Structures are given as C-alpha cells and as structure tokens.
Tab-separated table of C-alpha atoms and ligand atoms in Angstrom:
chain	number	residue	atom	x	y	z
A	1	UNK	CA	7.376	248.310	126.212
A	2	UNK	CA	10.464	248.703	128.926
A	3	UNK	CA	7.442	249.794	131.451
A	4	UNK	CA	5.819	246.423	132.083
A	5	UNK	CA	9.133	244.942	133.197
A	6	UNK	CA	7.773	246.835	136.438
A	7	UNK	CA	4.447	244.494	136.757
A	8	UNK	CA	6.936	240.942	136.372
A	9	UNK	CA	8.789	241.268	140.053
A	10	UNK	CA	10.759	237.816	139.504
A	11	UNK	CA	12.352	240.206	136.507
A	12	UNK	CA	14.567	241.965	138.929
A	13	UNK	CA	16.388	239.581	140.664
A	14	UNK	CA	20.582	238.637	140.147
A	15	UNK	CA	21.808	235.544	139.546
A	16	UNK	CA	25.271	234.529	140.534
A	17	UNK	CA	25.768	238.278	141.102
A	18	UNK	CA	24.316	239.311	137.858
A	19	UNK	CA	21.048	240.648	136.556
A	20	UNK	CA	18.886	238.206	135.385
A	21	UNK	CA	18.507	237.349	131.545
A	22	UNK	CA	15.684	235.784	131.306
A	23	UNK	CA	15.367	234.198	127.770
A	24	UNK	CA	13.554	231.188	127.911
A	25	UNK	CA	10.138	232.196	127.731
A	26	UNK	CA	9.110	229.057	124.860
A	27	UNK	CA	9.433	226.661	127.920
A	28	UNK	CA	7.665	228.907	130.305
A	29	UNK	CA	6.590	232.444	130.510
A	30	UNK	CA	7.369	234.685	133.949
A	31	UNK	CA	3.881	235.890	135.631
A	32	UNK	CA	2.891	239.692	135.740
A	33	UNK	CA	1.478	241.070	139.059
A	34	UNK	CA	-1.756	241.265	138.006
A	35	UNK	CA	-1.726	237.301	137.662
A	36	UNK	CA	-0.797	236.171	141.304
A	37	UNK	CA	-2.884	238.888	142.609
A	38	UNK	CA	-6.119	237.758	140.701
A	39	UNK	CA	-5.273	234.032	141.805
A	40	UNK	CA	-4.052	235.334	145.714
A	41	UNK	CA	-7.428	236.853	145.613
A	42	UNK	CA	-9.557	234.628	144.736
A	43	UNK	CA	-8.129	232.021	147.773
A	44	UNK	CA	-8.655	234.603	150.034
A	45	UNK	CA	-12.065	235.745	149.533
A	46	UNK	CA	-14.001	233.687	147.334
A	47	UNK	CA	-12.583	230.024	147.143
A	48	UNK	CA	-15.428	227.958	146.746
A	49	UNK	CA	-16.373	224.369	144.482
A	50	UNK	CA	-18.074	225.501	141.072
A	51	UNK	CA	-20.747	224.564	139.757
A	52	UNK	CA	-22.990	222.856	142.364
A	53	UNK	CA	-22.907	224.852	145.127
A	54	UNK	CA	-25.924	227.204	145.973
A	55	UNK	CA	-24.269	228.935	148.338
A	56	UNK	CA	-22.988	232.400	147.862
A	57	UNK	CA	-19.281	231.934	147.562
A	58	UNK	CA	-20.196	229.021	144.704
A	59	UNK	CA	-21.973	231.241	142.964
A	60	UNK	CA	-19.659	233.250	142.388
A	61	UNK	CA	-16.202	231.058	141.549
A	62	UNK	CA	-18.862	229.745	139.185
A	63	UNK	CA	-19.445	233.275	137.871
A	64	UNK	CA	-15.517	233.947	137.471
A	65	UNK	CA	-14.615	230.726	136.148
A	66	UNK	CA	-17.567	230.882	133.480
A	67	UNK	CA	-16.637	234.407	132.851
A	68	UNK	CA	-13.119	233.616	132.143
A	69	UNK	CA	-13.716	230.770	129.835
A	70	UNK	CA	-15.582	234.025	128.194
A	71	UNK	CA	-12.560	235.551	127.910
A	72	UNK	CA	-10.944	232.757	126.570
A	73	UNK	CA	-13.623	232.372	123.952
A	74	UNK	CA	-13.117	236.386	122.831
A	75	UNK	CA	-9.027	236.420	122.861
A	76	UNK	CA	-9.119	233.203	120.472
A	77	UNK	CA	-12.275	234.175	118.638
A	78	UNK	CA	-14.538	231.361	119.019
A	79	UNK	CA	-18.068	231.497	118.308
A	80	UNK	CA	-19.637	229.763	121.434
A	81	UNK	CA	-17.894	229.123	124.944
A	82	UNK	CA	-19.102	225.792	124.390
A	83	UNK	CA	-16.082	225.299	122.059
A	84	UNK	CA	-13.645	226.388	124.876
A	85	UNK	CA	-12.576	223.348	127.245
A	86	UNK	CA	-10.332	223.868	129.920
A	87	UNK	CA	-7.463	221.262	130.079
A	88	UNK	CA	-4.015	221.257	132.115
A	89	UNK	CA	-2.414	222.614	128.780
A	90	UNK	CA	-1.524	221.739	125.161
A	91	UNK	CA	0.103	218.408	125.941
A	92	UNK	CA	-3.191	217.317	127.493
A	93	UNK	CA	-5.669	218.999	124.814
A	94	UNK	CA	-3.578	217.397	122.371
A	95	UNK	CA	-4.039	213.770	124.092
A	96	UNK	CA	-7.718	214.837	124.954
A	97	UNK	CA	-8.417	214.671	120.647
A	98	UNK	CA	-6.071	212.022	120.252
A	99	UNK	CA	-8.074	209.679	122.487
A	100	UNK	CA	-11.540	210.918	121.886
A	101	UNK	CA	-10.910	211.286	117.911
A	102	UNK	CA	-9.056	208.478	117.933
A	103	UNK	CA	-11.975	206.216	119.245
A	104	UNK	CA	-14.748	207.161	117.424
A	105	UNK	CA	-13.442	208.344	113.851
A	106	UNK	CA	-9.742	206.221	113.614
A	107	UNK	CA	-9.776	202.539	112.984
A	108	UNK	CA	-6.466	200.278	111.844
A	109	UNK	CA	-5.020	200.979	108.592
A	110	UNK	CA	-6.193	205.127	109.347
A	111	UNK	CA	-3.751	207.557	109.157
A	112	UNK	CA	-2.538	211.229	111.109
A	113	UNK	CA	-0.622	213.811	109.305
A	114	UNK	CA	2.034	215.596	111.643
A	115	UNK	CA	4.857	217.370	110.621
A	116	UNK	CA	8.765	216.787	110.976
A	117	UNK	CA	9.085	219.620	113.445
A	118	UNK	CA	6.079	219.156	116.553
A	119	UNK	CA	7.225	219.022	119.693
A	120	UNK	CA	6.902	215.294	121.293
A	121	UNK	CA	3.353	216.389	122.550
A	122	UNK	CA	1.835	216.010	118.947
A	123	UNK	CA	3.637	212.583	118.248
A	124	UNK	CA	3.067	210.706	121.533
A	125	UNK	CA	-0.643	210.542	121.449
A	126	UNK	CA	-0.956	209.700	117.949
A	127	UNK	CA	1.855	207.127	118.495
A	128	UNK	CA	-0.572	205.795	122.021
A	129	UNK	CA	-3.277	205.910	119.312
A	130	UNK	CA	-1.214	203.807	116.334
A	131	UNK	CA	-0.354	201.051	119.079
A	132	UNK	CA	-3.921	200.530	120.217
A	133	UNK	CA	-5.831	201.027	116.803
A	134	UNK	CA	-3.245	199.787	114.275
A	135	UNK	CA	-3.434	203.577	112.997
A	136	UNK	CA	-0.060	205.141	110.878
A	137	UNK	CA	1.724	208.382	111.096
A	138	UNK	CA	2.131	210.119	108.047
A	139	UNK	CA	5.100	212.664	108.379
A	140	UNK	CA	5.596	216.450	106.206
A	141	UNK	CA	8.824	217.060	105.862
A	142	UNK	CA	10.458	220.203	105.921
A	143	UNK	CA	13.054	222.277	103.748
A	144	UNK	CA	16.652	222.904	105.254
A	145	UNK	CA	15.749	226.128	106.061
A	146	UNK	CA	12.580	225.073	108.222
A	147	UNK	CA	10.019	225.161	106.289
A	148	UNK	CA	6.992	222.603	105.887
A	149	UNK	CA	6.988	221.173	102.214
A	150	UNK	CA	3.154	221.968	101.283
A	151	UNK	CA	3.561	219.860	97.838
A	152	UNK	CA	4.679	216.949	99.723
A	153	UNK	CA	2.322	217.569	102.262
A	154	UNK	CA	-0.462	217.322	99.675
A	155	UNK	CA	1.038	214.353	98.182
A	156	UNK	CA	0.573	212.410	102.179
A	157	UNK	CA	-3.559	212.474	101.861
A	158	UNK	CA	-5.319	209.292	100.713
A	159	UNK	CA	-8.542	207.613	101.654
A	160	UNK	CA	-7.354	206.666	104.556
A	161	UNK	CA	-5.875	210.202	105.978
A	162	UNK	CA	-8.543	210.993	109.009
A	163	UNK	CA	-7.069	213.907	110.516
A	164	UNK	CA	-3.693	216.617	110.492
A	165	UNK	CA	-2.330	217.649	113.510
A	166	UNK	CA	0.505	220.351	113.627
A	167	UNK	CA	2.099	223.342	115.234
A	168	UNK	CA	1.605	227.043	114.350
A	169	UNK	CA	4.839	228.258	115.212
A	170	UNK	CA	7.877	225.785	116.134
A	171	UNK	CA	8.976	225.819	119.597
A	172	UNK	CA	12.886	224.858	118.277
A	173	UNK	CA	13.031	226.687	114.496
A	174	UNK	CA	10.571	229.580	115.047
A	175	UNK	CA	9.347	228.856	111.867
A	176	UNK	CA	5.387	230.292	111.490
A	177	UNK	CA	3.471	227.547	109.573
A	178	UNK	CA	1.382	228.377	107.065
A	179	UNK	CA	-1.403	227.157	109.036
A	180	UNK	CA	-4.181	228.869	106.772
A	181	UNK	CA	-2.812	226.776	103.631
A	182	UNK	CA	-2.386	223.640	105.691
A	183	UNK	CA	-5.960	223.746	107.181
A	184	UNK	CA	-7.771	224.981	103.662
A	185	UNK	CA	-5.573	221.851	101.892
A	186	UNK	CA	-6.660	219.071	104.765
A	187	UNK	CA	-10.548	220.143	104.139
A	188	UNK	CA	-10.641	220.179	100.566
A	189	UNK	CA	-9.730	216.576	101.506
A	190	UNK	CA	-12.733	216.810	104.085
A	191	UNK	CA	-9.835	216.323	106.658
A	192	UNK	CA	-10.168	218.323	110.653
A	193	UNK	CA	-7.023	219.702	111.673
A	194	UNK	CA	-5.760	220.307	115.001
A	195	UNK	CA	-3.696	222.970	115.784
A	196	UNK	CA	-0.948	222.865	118.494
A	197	UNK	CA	-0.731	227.087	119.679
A	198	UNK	CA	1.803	226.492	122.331
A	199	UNK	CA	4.461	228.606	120.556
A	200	UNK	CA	1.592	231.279	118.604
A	201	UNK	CA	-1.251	232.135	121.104
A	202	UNK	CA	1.325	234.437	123.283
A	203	UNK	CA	2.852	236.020	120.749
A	204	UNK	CA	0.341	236.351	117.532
A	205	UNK	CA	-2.876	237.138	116.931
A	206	UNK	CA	-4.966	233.681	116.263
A	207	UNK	CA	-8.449	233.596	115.473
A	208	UNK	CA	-10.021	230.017	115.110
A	209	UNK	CA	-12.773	230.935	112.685
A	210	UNK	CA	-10.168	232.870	110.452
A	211	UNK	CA	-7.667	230.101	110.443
A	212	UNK	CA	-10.806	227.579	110.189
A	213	UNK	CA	-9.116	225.514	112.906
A	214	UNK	CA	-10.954	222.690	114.057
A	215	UNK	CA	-9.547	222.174	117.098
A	216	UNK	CA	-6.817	224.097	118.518
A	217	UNK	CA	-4.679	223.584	121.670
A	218	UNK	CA	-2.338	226.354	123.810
A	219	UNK	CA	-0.880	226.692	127.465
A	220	UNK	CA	-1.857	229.220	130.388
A	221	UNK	CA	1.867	229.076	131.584
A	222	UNK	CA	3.575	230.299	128.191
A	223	UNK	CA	0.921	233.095	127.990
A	224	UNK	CA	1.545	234.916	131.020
A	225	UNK	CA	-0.674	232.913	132.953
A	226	UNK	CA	-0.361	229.587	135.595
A	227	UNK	CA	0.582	226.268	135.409
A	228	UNK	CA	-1.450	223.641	135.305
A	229	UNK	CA	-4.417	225.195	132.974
A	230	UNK	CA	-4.419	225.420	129.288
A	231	UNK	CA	-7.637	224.996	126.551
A	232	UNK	CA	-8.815	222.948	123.603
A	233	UNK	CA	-10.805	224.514	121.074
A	234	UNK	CA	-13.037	222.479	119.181
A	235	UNK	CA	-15.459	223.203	116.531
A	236	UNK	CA	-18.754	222.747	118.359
A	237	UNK	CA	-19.914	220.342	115.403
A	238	UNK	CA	-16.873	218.108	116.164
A	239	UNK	CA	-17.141	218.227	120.058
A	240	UNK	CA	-21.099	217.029	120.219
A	241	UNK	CA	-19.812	213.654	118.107
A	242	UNK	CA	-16.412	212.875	120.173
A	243	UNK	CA	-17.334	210.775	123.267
A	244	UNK	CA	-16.018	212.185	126.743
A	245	UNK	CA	-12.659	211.745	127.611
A	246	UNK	CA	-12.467	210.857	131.436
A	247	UNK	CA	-15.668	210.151	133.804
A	248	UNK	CA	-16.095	210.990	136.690
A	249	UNK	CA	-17.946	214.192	138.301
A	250	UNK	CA	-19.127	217.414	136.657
A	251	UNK	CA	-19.208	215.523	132.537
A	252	UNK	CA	-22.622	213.635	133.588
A	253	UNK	CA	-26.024	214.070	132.669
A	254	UNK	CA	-27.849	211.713	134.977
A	255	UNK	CA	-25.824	208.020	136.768
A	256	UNK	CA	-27.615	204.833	137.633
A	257	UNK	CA	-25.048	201.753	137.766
A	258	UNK	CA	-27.850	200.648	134.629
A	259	UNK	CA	-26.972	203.813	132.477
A	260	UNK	CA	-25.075	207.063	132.167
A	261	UNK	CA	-26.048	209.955	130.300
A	262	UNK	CA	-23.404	213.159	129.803
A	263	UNK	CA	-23.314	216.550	130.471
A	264	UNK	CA	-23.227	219.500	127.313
A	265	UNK	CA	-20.343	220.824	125.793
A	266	UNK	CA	-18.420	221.863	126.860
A	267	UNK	CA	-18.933	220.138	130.810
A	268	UNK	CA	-18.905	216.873	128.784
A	269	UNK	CA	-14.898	217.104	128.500
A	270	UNK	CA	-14.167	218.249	132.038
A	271	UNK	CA	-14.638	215.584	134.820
A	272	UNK	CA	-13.408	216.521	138.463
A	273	UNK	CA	-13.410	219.564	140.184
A	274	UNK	CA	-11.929	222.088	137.440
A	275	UNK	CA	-8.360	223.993	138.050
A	276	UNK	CA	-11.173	227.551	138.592
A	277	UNK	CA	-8.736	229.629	140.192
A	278	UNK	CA	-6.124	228.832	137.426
A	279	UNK	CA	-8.558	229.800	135.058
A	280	UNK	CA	-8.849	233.409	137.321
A	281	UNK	CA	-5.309	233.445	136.367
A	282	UNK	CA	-5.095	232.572	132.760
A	283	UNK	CA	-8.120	235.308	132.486
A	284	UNK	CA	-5.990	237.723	134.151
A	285	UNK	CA	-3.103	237.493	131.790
A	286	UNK	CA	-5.161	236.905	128.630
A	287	UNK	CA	-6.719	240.320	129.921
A	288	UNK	CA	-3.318	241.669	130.530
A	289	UNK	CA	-1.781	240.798	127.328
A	290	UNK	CA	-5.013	242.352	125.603
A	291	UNK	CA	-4.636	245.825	127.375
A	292	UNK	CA	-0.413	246.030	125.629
A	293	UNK	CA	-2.009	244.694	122.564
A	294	UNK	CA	-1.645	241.133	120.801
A	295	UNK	CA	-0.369	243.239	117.410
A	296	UNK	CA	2.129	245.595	119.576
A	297	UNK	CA	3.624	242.174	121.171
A	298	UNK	CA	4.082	240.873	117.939
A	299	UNK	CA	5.875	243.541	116.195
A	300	UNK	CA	7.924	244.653	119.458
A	301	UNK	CA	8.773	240.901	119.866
A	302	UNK	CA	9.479	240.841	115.869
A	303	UNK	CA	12.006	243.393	116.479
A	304	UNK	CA	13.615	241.980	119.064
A	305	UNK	CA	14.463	238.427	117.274
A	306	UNK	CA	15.313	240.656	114.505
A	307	UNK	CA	18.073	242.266	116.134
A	308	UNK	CA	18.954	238.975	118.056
A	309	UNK	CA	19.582	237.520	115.187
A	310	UNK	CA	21.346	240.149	113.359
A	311	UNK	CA	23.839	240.709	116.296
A	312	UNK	CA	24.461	236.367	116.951
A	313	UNK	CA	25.429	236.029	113.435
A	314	UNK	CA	28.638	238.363	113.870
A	315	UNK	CA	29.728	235.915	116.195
A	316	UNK	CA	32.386	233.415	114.235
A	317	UNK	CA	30.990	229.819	113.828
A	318	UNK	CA	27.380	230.778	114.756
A	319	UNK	CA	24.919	228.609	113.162
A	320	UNK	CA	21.649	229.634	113.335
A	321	UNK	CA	19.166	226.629	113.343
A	322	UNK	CA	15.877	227.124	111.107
A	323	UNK	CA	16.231	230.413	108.506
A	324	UNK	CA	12.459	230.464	108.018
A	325	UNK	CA	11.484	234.164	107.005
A	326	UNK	CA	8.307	233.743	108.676
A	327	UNK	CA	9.240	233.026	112.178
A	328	UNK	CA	8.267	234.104	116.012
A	329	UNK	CA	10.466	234.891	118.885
A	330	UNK	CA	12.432	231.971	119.112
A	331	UNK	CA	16.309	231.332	117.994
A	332	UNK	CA	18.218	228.154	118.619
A	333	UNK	CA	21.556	228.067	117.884
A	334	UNK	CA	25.166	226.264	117.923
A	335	UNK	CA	28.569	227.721	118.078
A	336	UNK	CA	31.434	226.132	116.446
A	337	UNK	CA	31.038	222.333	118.026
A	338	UNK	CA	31.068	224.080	121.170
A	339	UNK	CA	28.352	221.527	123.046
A	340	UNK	CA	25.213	223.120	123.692
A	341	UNK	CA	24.965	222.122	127.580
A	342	UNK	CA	28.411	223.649	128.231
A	343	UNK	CA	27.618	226.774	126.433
A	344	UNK	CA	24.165	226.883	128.148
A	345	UNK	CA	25.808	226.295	131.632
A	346	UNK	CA	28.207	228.805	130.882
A	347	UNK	CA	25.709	231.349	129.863
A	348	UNK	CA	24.017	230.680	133.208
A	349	UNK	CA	26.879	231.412	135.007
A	350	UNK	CA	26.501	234.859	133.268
A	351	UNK	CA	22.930	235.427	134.193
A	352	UNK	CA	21.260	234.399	131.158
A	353	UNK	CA	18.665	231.589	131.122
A	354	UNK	CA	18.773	229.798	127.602
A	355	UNK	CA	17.563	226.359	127.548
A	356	UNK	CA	19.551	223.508	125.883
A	357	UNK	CA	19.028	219.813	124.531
A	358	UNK	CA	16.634	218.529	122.016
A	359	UNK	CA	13.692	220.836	123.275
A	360	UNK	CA	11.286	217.737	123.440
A	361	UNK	CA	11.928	217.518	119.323
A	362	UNK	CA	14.090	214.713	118.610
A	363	UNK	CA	12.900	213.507	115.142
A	364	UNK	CA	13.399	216.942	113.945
A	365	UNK	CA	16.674	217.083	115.684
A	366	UNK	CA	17.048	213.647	114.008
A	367	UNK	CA	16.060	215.502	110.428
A	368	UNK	CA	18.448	218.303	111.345
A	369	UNK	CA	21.543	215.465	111.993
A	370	UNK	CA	22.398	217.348	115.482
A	371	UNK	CA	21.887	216.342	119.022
A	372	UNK	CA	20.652	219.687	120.565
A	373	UNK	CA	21.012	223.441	120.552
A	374	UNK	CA	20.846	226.278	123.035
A	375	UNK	CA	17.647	228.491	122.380
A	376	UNK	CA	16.847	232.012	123.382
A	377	UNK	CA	13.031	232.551	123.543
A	378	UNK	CA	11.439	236.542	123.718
A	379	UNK	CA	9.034	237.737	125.604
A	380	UNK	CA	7.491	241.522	125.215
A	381	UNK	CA	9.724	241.943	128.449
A	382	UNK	CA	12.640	241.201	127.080
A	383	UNK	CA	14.920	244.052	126.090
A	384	UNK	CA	17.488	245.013	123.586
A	385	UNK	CA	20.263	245.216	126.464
A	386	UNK	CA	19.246	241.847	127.139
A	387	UNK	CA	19.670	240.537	123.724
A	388	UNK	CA	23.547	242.710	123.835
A	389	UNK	CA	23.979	240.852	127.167
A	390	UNK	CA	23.001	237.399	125.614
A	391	UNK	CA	25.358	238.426	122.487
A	392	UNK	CA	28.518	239.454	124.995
A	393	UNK	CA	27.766	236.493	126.750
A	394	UNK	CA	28.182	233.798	123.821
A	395	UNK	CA	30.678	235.280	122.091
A	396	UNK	CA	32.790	235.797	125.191
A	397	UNK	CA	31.740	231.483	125.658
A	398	UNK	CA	32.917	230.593	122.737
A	399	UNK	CA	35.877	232.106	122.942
A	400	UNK	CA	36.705	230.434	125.955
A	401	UNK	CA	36.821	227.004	123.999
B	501	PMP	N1	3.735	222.103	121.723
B	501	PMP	C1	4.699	223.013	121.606
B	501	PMP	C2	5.013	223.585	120.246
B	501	PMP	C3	5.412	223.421	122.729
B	501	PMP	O1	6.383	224.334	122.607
B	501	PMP	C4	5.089	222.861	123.993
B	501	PMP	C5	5.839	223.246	125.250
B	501	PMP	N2	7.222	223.296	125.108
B	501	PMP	C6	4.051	221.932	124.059
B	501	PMP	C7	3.411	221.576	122.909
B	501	PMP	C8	3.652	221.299	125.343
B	501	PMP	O2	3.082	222.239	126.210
B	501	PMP	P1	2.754	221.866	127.714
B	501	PMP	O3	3.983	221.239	128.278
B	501	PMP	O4	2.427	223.187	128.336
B	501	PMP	O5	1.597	220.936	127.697
C-alpha cells in the first residue's frame, strides 16, 4: 500500500516543521494525481455544456459525463444508470429524498425512522420535513458500546412509519450498521430505506441490489474524488413516482407557461448545468480506488484501526468512544478530561490533523453525555508510522496536562 502515497502530492508536505499526519480523512479525503489531472484535462481540452450542444466539444463532455455516471452505476452496483443522480453530495441527496419523498408519500401524523448516531445531514431534512408536514421522527437507539438496538428498532414501526433513513458506517463511532438486517426488517414492513454511504462507499464494498437499498446517498470528496459532486441512488421504481426536486433547465420534457412536462430519470432530478467535470473527477477516483481494490482497502484500512486502537489504549485515561466490533476506519477518542480542542490543537502543532468537536452529531453526543472528541480517520494512505506518530503525539499531550 506505502506506494500510492507517491500519486497524493499534498501527502508530502511539513507542517510547523513536521511531516504531515494526515488523519482526518471522514471529513474529507486528500486527491490522488490521477484526479486533478482528469479534471485539469478536461478544462483544457474539452470544456464544453452537456447535453445540448451539437457541436463537437459537447459531444463529447456529454460522452464523459454519461460515461462516468456509468462508472458510478458499476462501482455501486446498480442495475440501470437511470438510478444514478448526480447531486453536490450526501447532505444534498439526503435533502433531495427528504423533499421529494416527503411530498408525495409523507402527510401529518407520518413518521421517519433514523437512528441515534446520523450525522446532522440525516436529521435536518426530516426535521424541514416534520415542520412543514406535521410528520414525527422516530429515533433507534443504540447500546453503550455503539451499536443500533435492532429489537427496539423493530418495536418503532406502526402504520404510520413511511420510510427509515440511516447511516452504514458512523462518521463519530465507526460502528458498521447492520444495514442488511435494517433494510430486510423496514420491507417486511413494506417500508424504503435510505441509506446515508458517506462513511462506507470509500472504504467497503457496497452493492445496492445486495443490500436491497432503496435509495442510497455518498460524497465524491471522501472517496478520493472533488468537492462539490456526490450521488443518490434510487430504485428506479421509486424515482419514476417522486416528483422533481428543483426546475429549471435540463429536468424538462417540453415548457409552455400553460404546462410543463419532465425529463426521464434520471435528467428529471438534475436541473442546471450539471457539476460534468466533477463527475470526470469522481470517475477518476472511483476508477482509481477500483485498480488498489475496494476489498484490499478494506482489510489494509482494517489493519490499520486495528493497530490504532491497540496502541491508543496503552495510553493512561484513554477512552475510546464507540467499542462496536464491526467498525470502519474511524476512532474518536478522549483523554483523561483533557478537552478535546486543546488536545486537537496540540496535536496540530505536532503535525497531525485530527478533527475535534461534536463531528456534526450532537444528539448522539447528547446520548453519549460528552461534548466532543478528537477523531482520527484512515485512509489506504495512511501508514503504521503515522498511527506511532499519532500515538507519541497524544500521549506526549496528555502528559503535558
Ligand atoms: N453523513 C455522514 C455519515 C457523514 O460523515 C457526512 C460528512 N461528514 C455527511 C453525511 C455529509 O456529507 P457532505 O458534507 O459531503 O454532504
């Protein structure tokens, strides 16, 4: 693995003197070569609006943006690239089904099932929805280890329970949800469920017809690819009943200021001028990720959190937040009542980049009675000297207070 730290140039850098540490790769992944370069490229020689042009540049942006929502389609397993909408990322796929769901299948008195752990991105929209429809939350807790309570989970549906929403893999606990379970319990119910990939798409293998997902959300920008771009998958059968999301250009049929008639999936969901050279880039690193191998990320990255974890808990007063055994490359964590902004600006001062705070959580950080914690985040990049310079680092922090 220590070979592709060549292709990430921002990798090499010092901070403050010392070599970057670069361990918060939940918030944001760094961007191989082969990334910019596909993006630089396509600026410099073929930069053109999709879609309606019939000129020769058009014709082919429109060629490499359909081609990578292709790609998109085979990395997540979809049957038809008319299930594959591009979006600015999960926070906006997620409000996409809120809004269009919400409208035509959600009326007051209906309720969502999320869990105690999503990230604010998967509460917001339903809570948007619940003050303009009169719709409820319904909430699954979670064990004090971190994981999801399926019984109780069960015990939330009712006649009135219209659709689940929750994430694979939690961007604060690392816990891996049984998603599977979750989605086969919600539709013997006859429930959709949404799935929020953020956290699972970069660093697991996900396949939306295994998992049955109806409709499943994830980032470019944590998978190696830009900001700005990210994709909702929806079962096609869904998708052709939700009504569009925003008008404008591109999602119309035929306009006359009598009547409007829409576009097909999945050009129904995407009015404006697309983001096509971010989805050049988000091809790119889908394509990049493919050729190391979703499996060989998983267990290298398995490894690494292994070890992480195994060397952080020989530090005195180390509390490691969420013990789930099924859990990706994430670790928060609290020393002693050492605060975690100190500790993280501390850290930072060392060259490693931890994040800190309530990592847009706060009911589970509510659930969990703290206020934040610092979390390292792996990437396939990442390296066991990093994790022994992350170690040295908060141990020789904490002994500083
Ligand atoms: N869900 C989860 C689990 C996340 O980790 C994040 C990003 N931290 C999001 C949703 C939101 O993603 P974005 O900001 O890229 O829309």
């Amino acid at each position: 693995m220590y070979k592709v730290r060549a292709d990430f140039p921002i990798l090499e850098q010092q901070v403050y003197g010392k070599p970057l540490v670069y361990l918060d790769n939940a918030a944001t992944t760094q961007k191989p070569r082969a990334v910019i370069d596909a993006m630089a490229e396509e600026y410099y020689t073929v930069n053109a609006n999709v879609h309606r042009g019939v000129h020769y540049l058009s014709q082919r942006a429109t060629d490499l943006h359909e081609g990578s929502r292709e790609a998109v389609r085979q990395f997540i397993h979809a049957v038809s690239t008319r299930e594959i909408i591009f979006t600015r990322g999960t926070t906006e796929s997620i409000n996409l089904v809120a809004a269009c769901f919400g409208e035509q299948f959600m009326h007051e008195g209906d309720e969502v099932i999320v869990s105690v752990m999503e990230h604010h991105s998967n509460i917001v929209p339903w809570q948007l929805l619940a003050s303009r429809k009169g719709i409820k939350l319904r909430v699954i807790p979670m064990t004090d280890k971190g994981e999801l309570e399926l019984e109780a989970y069960e015990q939330l549906f009712n006649e009135h329970t219209r659709i689940v929403s929750v994430a694979h893999v939690s961007n604060v606990l690392g816990t891996v949800n049984p998603v599977q379970r979750i989605i086969q319990i919600a539709h013997a119910h006859g429930v959709p469920v949404l799935i929020d990939a953020a956290q699972s798409v970069p660093h697991l293998a996900v396949d939306v017809q295994q998992l049955d997902a109806d409709f499943l959300a994830f980032s470019g920008h944590k998978i190696y690819g830009p900001t700005g771009i990210g994709v909702l998958y929806g079962k096609e059968e869904w998708l052709e009943k939700l009504p569009p999301y925003q008008g404008g250009g591109e999602m119309i049929g035929h306009v006359s200021f009598e009547h409007t008639t829409f576009n097909e999936l999945p050009f129904k969901f995407e009015a404006g001028t697309p983001d096509f050279v971010g989805t050049t880039g988000l091809a790119a690193a889908l394509h990049y990720v493919e050729q190391i191998g979703i499996d060989e990320i998983a267990a290298y990255e398995t490894s690494l959190t292994d070890y992480a974890l195994q060397q952080l808990r020989t530090i005195p007063d180390m509390r490691i937040i969420g013990e789930a055994p099924e859990r990706g490359a994430v670790i928060s964590f609290l020393v002693g009542d050492i605060h975690p902004f100190d500790m993280g600006t501390l850290l930072d001062r060392l060259g490693i980049a931890v994040r800190t705070g309530h990592h847009c959580a706060q009911p589970l950080m509510q659930r969990l009675g703290i206020e934040g914690t610092l979390r390292a985040s792996f990437s396939f990049y990442n390296t066991m000297e990093e994790v022994d310079a992350l170690v040295a680092a908060v141990r020789r922090v904490s002994q500083m207070f």
